[in-house]
XYZ file of C-alpha atoms in Angstrom:
436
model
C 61.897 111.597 184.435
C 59.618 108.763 185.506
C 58.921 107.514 188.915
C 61.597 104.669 188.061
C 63.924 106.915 186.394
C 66.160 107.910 189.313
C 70.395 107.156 189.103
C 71.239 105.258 191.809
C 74.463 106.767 192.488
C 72.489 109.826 193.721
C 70.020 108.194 195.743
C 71.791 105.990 197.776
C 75.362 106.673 196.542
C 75.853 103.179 195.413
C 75.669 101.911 199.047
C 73.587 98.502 197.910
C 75.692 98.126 194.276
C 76.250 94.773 196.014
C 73.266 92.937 196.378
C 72.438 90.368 194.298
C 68.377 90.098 193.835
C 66.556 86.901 192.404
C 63.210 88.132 191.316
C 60.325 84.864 190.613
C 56.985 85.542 189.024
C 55.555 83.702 185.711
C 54.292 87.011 185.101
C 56.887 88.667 182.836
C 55.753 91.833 183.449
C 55.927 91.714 187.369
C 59.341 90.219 186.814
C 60.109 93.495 184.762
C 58.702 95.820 186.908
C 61.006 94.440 189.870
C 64.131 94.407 187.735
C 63.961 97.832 186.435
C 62.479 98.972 190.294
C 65.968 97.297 191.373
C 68.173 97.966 189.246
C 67.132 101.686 188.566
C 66.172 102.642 192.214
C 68.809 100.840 194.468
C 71.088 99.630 191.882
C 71.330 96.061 192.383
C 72.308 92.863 190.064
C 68.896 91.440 189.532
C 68.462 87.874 188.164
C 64.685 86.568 187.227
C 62.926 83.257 187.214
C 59.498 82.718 185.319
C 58.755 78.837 187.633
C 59.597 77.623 190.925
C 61.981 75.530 188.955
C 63.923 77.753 187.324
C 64.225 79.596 190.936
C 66.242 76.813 192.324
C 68.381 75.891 189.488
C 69.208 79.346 190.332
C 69.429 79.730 193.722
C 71.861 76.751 192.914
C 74.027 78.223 190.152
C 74.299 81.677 192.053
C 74.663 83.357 195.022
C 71.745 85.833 196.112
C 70.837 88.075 199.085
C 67.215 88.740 198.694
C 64.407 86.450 196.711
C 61.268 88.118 195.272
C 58.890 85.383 194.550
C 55.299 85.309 193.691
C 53.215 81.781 195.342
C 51.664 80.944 192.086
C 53.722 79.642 189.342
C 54.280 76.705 187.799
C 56.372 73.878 189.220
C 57.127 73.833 193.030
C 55.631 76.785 194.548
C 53.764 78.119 197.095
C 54.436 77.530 200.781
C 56.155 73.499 199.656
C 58.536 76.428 197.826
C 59.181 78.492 200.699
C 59.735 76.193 203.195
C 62.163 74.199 200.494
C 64.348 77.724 199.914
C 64.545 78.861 203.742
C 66.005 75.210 204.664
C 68.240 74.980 202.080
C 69.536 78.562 201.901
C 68.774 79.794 205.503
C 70.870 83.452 204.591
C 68.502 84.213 202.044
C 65.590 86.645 202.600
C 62.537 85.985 201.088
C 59.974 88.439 200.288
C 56.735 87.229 199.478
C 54.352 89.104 196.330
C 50.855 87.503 195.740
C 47.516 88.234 194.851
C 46.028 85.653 196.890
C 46.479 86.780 200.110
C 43.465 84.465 201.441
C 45.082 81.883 199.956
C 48.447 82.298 201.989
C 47.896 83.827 204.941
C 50.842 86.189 206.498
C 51.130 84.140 209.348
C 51.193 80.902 207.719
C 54.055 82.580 205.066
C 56.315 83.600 207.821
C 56.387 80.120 209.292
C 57.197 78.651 206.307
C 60.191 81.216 205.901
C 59.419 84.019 204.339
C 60.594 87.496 206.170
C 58.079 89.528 204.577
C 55.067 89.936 202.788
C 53.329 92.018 199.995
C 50.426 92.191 198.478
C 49.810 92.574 194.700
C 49.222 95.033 192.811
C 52.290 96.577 195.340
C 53.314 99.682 195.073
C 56.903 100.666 193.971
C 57.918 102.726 197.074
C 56.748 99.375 199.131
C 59.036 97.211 197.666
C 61.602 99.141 197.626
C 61.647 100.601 201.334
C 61.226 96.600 202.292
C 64.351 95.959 200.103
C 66.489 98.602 202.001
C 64.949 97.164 205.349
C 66.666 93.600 204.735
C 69.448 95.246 202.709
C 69.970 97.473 206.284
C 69.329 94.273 208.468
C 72.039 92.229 206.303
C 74.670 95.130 206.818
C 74.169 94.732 210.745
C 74.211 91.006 210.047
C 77.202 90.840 208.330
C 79.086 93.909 210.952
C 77.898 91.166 213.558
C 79.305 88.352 212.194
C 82.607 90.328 211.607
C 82.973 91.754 214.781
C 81.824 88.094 216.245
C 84.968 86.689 214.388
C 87.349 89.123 215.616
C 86.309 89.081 219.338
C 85.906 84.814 218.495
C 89.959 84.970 217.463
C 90.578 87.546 220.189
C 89.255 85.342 222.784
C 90.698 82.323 221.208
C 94.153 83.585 220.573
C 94.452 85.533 223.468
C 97.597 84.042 226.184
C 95.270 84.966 228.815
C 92.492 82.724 230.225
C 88.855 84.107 229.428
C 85.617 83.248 230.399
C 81.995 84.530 230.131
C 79.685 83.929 233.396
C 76.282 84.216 233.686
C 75.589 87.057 235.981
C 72.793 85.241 238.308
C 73.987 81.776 239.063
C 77.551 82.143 237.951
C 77.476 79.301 235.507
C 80.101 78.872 232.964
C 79.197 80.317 229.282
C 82.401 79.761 227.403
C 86.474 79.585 227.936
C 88.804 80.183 225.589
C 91.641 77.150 225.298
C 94.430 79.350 226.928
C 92.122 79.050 229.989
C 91.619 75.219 229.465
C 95.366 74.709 229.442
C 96.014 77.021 232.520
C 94.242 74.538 234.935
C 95.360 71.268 232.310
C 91.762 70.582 231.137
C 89.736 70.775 227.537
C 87.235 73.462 226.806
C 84.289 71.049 227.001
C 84.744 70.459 230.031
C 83.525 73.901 231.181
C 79.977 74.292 229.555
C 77.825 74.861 232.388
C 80.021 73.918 234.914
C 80.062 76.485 237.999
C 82.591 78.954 238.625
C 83.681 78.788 242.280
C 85.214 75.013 242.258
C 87.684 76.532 239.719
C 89.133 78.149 242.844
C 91.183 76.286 245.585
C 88.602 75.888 248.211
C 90.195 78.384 250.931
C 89.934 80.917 247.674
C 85.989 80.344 247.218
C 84.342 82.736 250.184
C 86.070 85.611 248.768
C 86.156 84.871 245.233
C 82.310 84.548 245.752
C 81.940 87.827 247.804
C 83.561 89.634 244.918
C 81.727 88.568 242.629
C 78.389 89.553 244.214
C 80.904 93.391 244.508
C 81.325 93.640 241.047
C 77.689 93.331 240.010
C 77.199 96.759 241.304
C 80.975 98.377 240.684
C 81.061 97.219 237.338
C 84.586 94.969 237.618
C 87.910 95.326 239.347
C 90.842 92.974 239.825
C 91.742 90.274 242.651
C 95.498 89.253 242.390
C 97.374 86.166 243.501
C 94.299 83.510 243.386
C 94.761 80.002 243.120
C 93.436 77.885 240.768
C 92.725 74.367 240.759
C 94.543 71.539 238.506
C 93.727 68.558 236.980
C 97.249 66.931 237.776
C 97.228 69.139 241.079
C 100.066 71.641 240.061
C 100.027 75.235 241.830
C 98.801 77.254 239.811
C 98.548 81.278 240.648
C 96.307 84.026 238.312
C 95.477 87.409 238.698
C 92.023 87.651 237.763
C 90.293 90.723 236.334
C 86.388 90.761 236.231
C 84.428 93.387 234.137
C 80.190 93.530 234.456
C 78.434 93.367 230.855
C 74.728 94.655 230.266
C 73.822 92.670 227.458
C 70.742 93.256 225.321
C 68.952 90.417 226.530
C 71.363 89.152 229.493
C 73.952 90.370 231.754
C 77.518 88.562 232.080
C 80.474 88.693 233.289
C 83.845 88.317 231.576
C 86.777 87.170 233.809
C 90.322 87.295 232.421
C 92.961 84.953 234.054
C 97.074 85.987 233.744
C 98.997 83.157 235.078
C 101.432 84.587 237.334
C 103.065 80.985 238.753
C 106.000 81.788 237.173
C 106.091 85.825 238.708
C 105.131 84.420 241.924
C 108.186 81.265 242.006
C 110.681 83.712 240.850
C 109.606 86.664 243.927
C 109.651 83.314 246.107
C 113.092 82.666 244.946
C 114.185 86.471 245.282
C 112.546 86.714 248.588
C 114.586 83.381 249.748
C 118.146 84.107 248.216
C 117.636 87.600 250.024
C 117.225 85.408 253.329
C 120.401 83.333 252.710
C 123.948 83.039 253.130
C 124.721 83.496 249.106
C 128.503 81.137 250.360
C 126.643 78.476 252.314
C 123.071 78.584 251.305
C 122.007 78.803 255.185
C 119.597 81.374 256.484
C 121.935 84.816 256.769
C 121.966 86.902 259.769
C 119.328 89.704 258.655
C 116.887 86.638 258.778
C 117.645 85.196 261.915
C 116.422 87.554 264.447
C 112.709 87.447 262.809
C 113.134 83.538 262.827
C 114.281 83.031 266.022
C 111.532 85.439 267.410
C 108.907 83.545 266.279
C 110.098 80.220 267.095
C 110.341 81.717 271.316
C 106.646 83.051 270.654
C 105.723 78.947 269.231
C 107.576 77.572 271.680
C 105.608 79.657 274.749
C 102.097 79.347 272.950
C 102.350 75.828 272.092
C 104.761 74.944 275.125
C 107.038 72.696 272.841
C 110.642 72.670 273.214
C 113.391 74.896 271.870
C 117.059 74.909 271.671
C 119.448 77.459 270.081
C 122.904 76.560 269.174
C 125.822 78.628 268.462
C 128.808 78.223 266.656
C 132.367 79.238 266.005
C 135.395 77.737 264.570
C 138.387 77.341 266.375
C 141.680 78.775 264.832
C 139.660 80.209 261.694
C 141.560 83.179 261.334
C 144.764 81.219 261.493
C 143.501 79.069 258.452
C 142.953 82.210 256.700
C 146.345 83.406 257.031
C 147.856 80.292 256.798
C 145.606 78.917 253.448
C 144.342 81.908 252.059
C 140.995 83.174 252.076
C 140.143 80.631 248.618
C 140.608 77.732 251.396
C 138.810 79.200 254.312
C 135.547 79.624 251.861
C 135.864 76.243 251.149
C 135.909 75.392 255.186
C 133.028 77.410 255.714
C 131.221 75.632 252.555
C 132.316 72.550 254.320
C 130.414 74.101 257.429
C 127.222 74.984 255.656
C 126.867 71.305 254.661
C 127.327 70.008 258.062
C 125.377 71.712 259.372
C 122.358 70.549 256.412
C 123.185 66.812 256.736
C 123.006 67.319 261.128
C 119.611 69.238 261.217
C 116.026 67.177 260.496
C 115.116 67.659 256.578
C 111.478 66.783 257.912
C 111.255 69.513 260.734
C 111.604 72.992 260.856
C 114.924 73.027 262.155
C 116.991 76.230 260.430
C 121.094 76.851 260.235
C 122.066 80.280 259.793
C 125.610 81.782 259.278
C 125.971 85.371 260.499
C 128.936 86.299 258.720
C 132.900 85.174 259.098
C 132.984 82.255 261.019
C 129.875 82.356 263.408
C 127.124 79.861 262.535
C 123.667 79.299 264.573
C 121.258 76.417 264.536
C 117.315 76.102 265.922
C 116.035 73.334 266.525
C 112.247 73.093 267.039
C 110.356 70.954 269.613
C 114.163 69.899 270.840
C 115.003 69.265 274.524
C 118.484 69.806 275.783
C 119.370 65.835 275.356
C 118.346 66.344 271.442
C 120.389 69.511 270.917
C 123.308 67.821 272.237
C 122.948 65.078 269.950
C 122.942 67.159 267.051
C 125.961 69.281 268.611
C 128.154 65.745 268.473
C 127.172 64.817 265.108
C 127.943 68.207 263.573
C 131.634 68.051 265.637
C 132.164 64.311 264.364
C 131.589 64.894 260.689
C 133.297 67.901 260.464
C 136.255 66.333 261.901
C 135.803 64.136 259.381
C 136.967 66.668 256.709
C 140.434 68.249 255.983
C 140.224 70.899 258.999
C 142.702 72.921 258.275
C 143.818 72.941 262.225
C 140.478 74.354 262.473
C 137.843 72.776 265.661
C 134.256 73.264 266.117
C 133.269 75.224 269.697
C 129.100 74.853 270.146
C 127.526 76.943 272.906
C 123.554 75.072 273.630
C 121.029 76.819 275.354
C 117.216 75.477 275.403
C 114.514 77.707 275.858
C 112.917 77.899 279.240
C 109.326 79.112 279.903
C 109.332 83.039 280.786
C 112.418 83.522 277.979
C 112.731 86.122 276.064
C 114.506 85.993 272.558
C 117.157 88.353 274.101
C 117.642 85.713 276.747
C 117.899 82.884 274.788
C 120.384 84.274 272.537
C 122.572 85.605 275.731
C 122.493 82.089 277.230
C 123.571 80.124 274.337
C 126.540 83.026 273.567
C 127.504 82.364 277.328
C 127.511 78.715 276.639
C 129.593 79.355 273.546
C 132.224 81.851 275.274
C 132.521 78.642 277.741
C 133.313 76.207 275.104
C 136.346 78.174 273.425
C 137.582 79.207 277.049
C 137.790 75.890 278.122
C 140.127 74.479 275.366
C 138.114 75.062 272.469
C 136.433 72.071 270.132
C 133.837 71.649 272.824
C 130.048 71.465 273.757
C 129.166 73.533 276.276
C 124.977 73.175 277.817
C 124.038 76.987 279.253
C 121.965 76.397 282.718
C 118.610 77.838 283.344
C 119.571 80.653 286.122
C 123.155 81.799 283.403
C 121.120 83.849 281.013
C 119.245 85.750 283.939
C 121.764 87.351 285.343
């Protein structure tokens, strides 16, 4: 068997069946030589050309993965030839045979657009091992441009926000549109743009602190961050950073998961599990931590404070008399008085603490103020179909040295006042009743 006379199969196991070679040379015995070295060696399609012509009509009819060209033919060739193939087929490799080497330098070939070089007369295991070389370098070529366009419709598609970071200065590399829509902006927009002013500013100093962290621990996850919006919505993410060593740079990838919508609904949870589910006031379980901080404001800021309590007169007698369908409706009716009576614009709070006891704080109030709100709530509830029912209001306003306990005490004395003396009344604790 002849140095050419190998089956390809057993070689290489058909792993370049594939490629598609274009071999050039006027020499019909160099274009031969490569066909049979191709075909019999690596087993590849081979195609020849005798001109720089007939290459390109080629080149134009059919698809090819590697050129073998000689720089002296007839028609276009030379380096006018190279440079003509590498900018209009930029994928194809071109491997360079001549006898001139003085002629056309290596150098000068390779910036014209060759990838390789060989000098005639070449030997067969030359062109052959350079064959498998750009045959090897397409295969990575082609794994990277696969893998590329899976991560590309990964990142794309993904429902989370993603974006690559230059490790140093924390410039912008790339978002995906998922991001883009998160904070209502377009991709563009992005392009070396830095990081941090995508955060709310009070979110910056830690946002840039971690990221300086996960240089060295290689990623981790901040929750709850907020983002900033074109159109100024809230918007919440959990943000999960992971360190990349690149071959030639370092960057970091940060994935965004909107969790607005989480965070509303736990706000919503966390709120109906503070309120009356009848009324909508604050229930009981919340007023004592309410009421505690408002005495602690009211000392450290030295602002006013008044707690009133409530009870309805003759409520159990409605019950009996109505049924317990029309006493729900009176203590509805309550719940709304007590909204409309208390500022919208303040923190003022109305609680109901179960059955027929309501309470109301009003911030920054003096005892003039309280009392105020005390008639309005007992003139528009009188307002509505009572039932026989009254409104008794005990007032107490916080004095300076008060504890919660004693605040509370006063204004229940207050209210024990108003029912014993004929019920449907307002009754104004002193400052010495509670410290007895």
């Amino acid at each position: 068997m002849s140095e050419l006379e190998h089956t390809p199969e057993l070689l290489y196991e058909g792993r370049y069946a594939d490629y598609r070679v274009l071999a050039a040379d006027d020499q019909d015995s160099i274009t031969t030589l490569v066909d049979r070295l191709v075909r019999t060696r690596l087993g590849c399609e081979v195609r020849s050309a005798m001109d720089g012509d007939a290459l390109l009509k080629a080149l134009e009819q059919e698809t090819f993965d590697v050129l073998v060209t000689d720089m002296m033919m007839p028609g276009l060739h030379g380096l006018p030839l190279i440079k003509k193939v590498a900018q209009r087929w930029p994928e194809l490799h071109i491997i360079v045979l001549t006898g001139y080497p003085a002629e056309f330098p290596f150098v000068e070939v390779i910036h014209a657009g060759a990838h390789d070089f060989i000098n005639k007369p070449f030997a067969h295991d030359e062109l052959e091992a350079k064959l498998i070389r750009v045959f090897k370098e397409r295969e990575l070529r082609r794994e990277r441009a696969v893998a590329e366009s899976k991560y590309r419709s990964l990142f794309e598609l993904s429902a989370d926000g993603m974006l690559f970071l230059d490790q140093n200065k924390h410039i912008i590399m790339d978002v995906n549109k998922a991001f883009a829509t998160m904070v209502g902006s377009e991709e563009s927009h992005f392009s070396g743009q830095e990081v941090l002013p995508l955060f709310e500013k009070t979110e910056q100093p830690r946002m840039q602190q971690w990221l300086k962290i996960i240089t060295h621990s290689g990623g981790g996850t901040m929750g709850d961050l907020r983002l900033t919006h074109t159109a100024g919505k809230e918007v919440y993410a959990d943000v999960t950073a992971t360190f990349i060593e690149g071959e030639y740079e370092n960057i970091v990838f940060l994935s965004f998961k909107d969790v607005t919508g989480k965070r509303e609904v736990e706000r919503q949870l966390a709120e109906a599990a503070q309120r009356d589910e009848l009324t909508g006031l604050f229930n009981k379980r919340s007023f004592q931590n309410r009421i505690e901080w408002a005495v602690a404001s009211a000392c450290s800021q030295k602002i006013g404070l008044a707690l009133l309590l409530i009870d309805l007169d003759n409520f159990k007698h409605c019950n009996d008399t109505y049924g317990h369908q029309t006493g729900d409706k009176l203590l509805i009716s309550v719940g709304d008085v007590i909204h409309k009576s208390i500022r919208s614009t303040s923190s003022d709070e109305g609680f109901r603490f179960g059955g027929d006891e309501f309470a109301v704080v009003l911030h920054g109030a003096d005892e003039s103020s309280a009392v105020a709100v005390a008639e309005r709530m007992q003139l528009e509830f009188a307002r509505l179909d009572c039932y026989g029912t009254t409104m008794s209001i005990g007032i107490a306003t916080y004095c300076m040295g008060w504890s919660t306990d004693t605040l509370i005490r006063a204004s229940d004395d207050a209210l024990y006042s108003a029912k014993a003396s004929g019920k449907n009344a307002i009754e104004i604790a002193s400052s010495n009743s509670a410290a007895s």
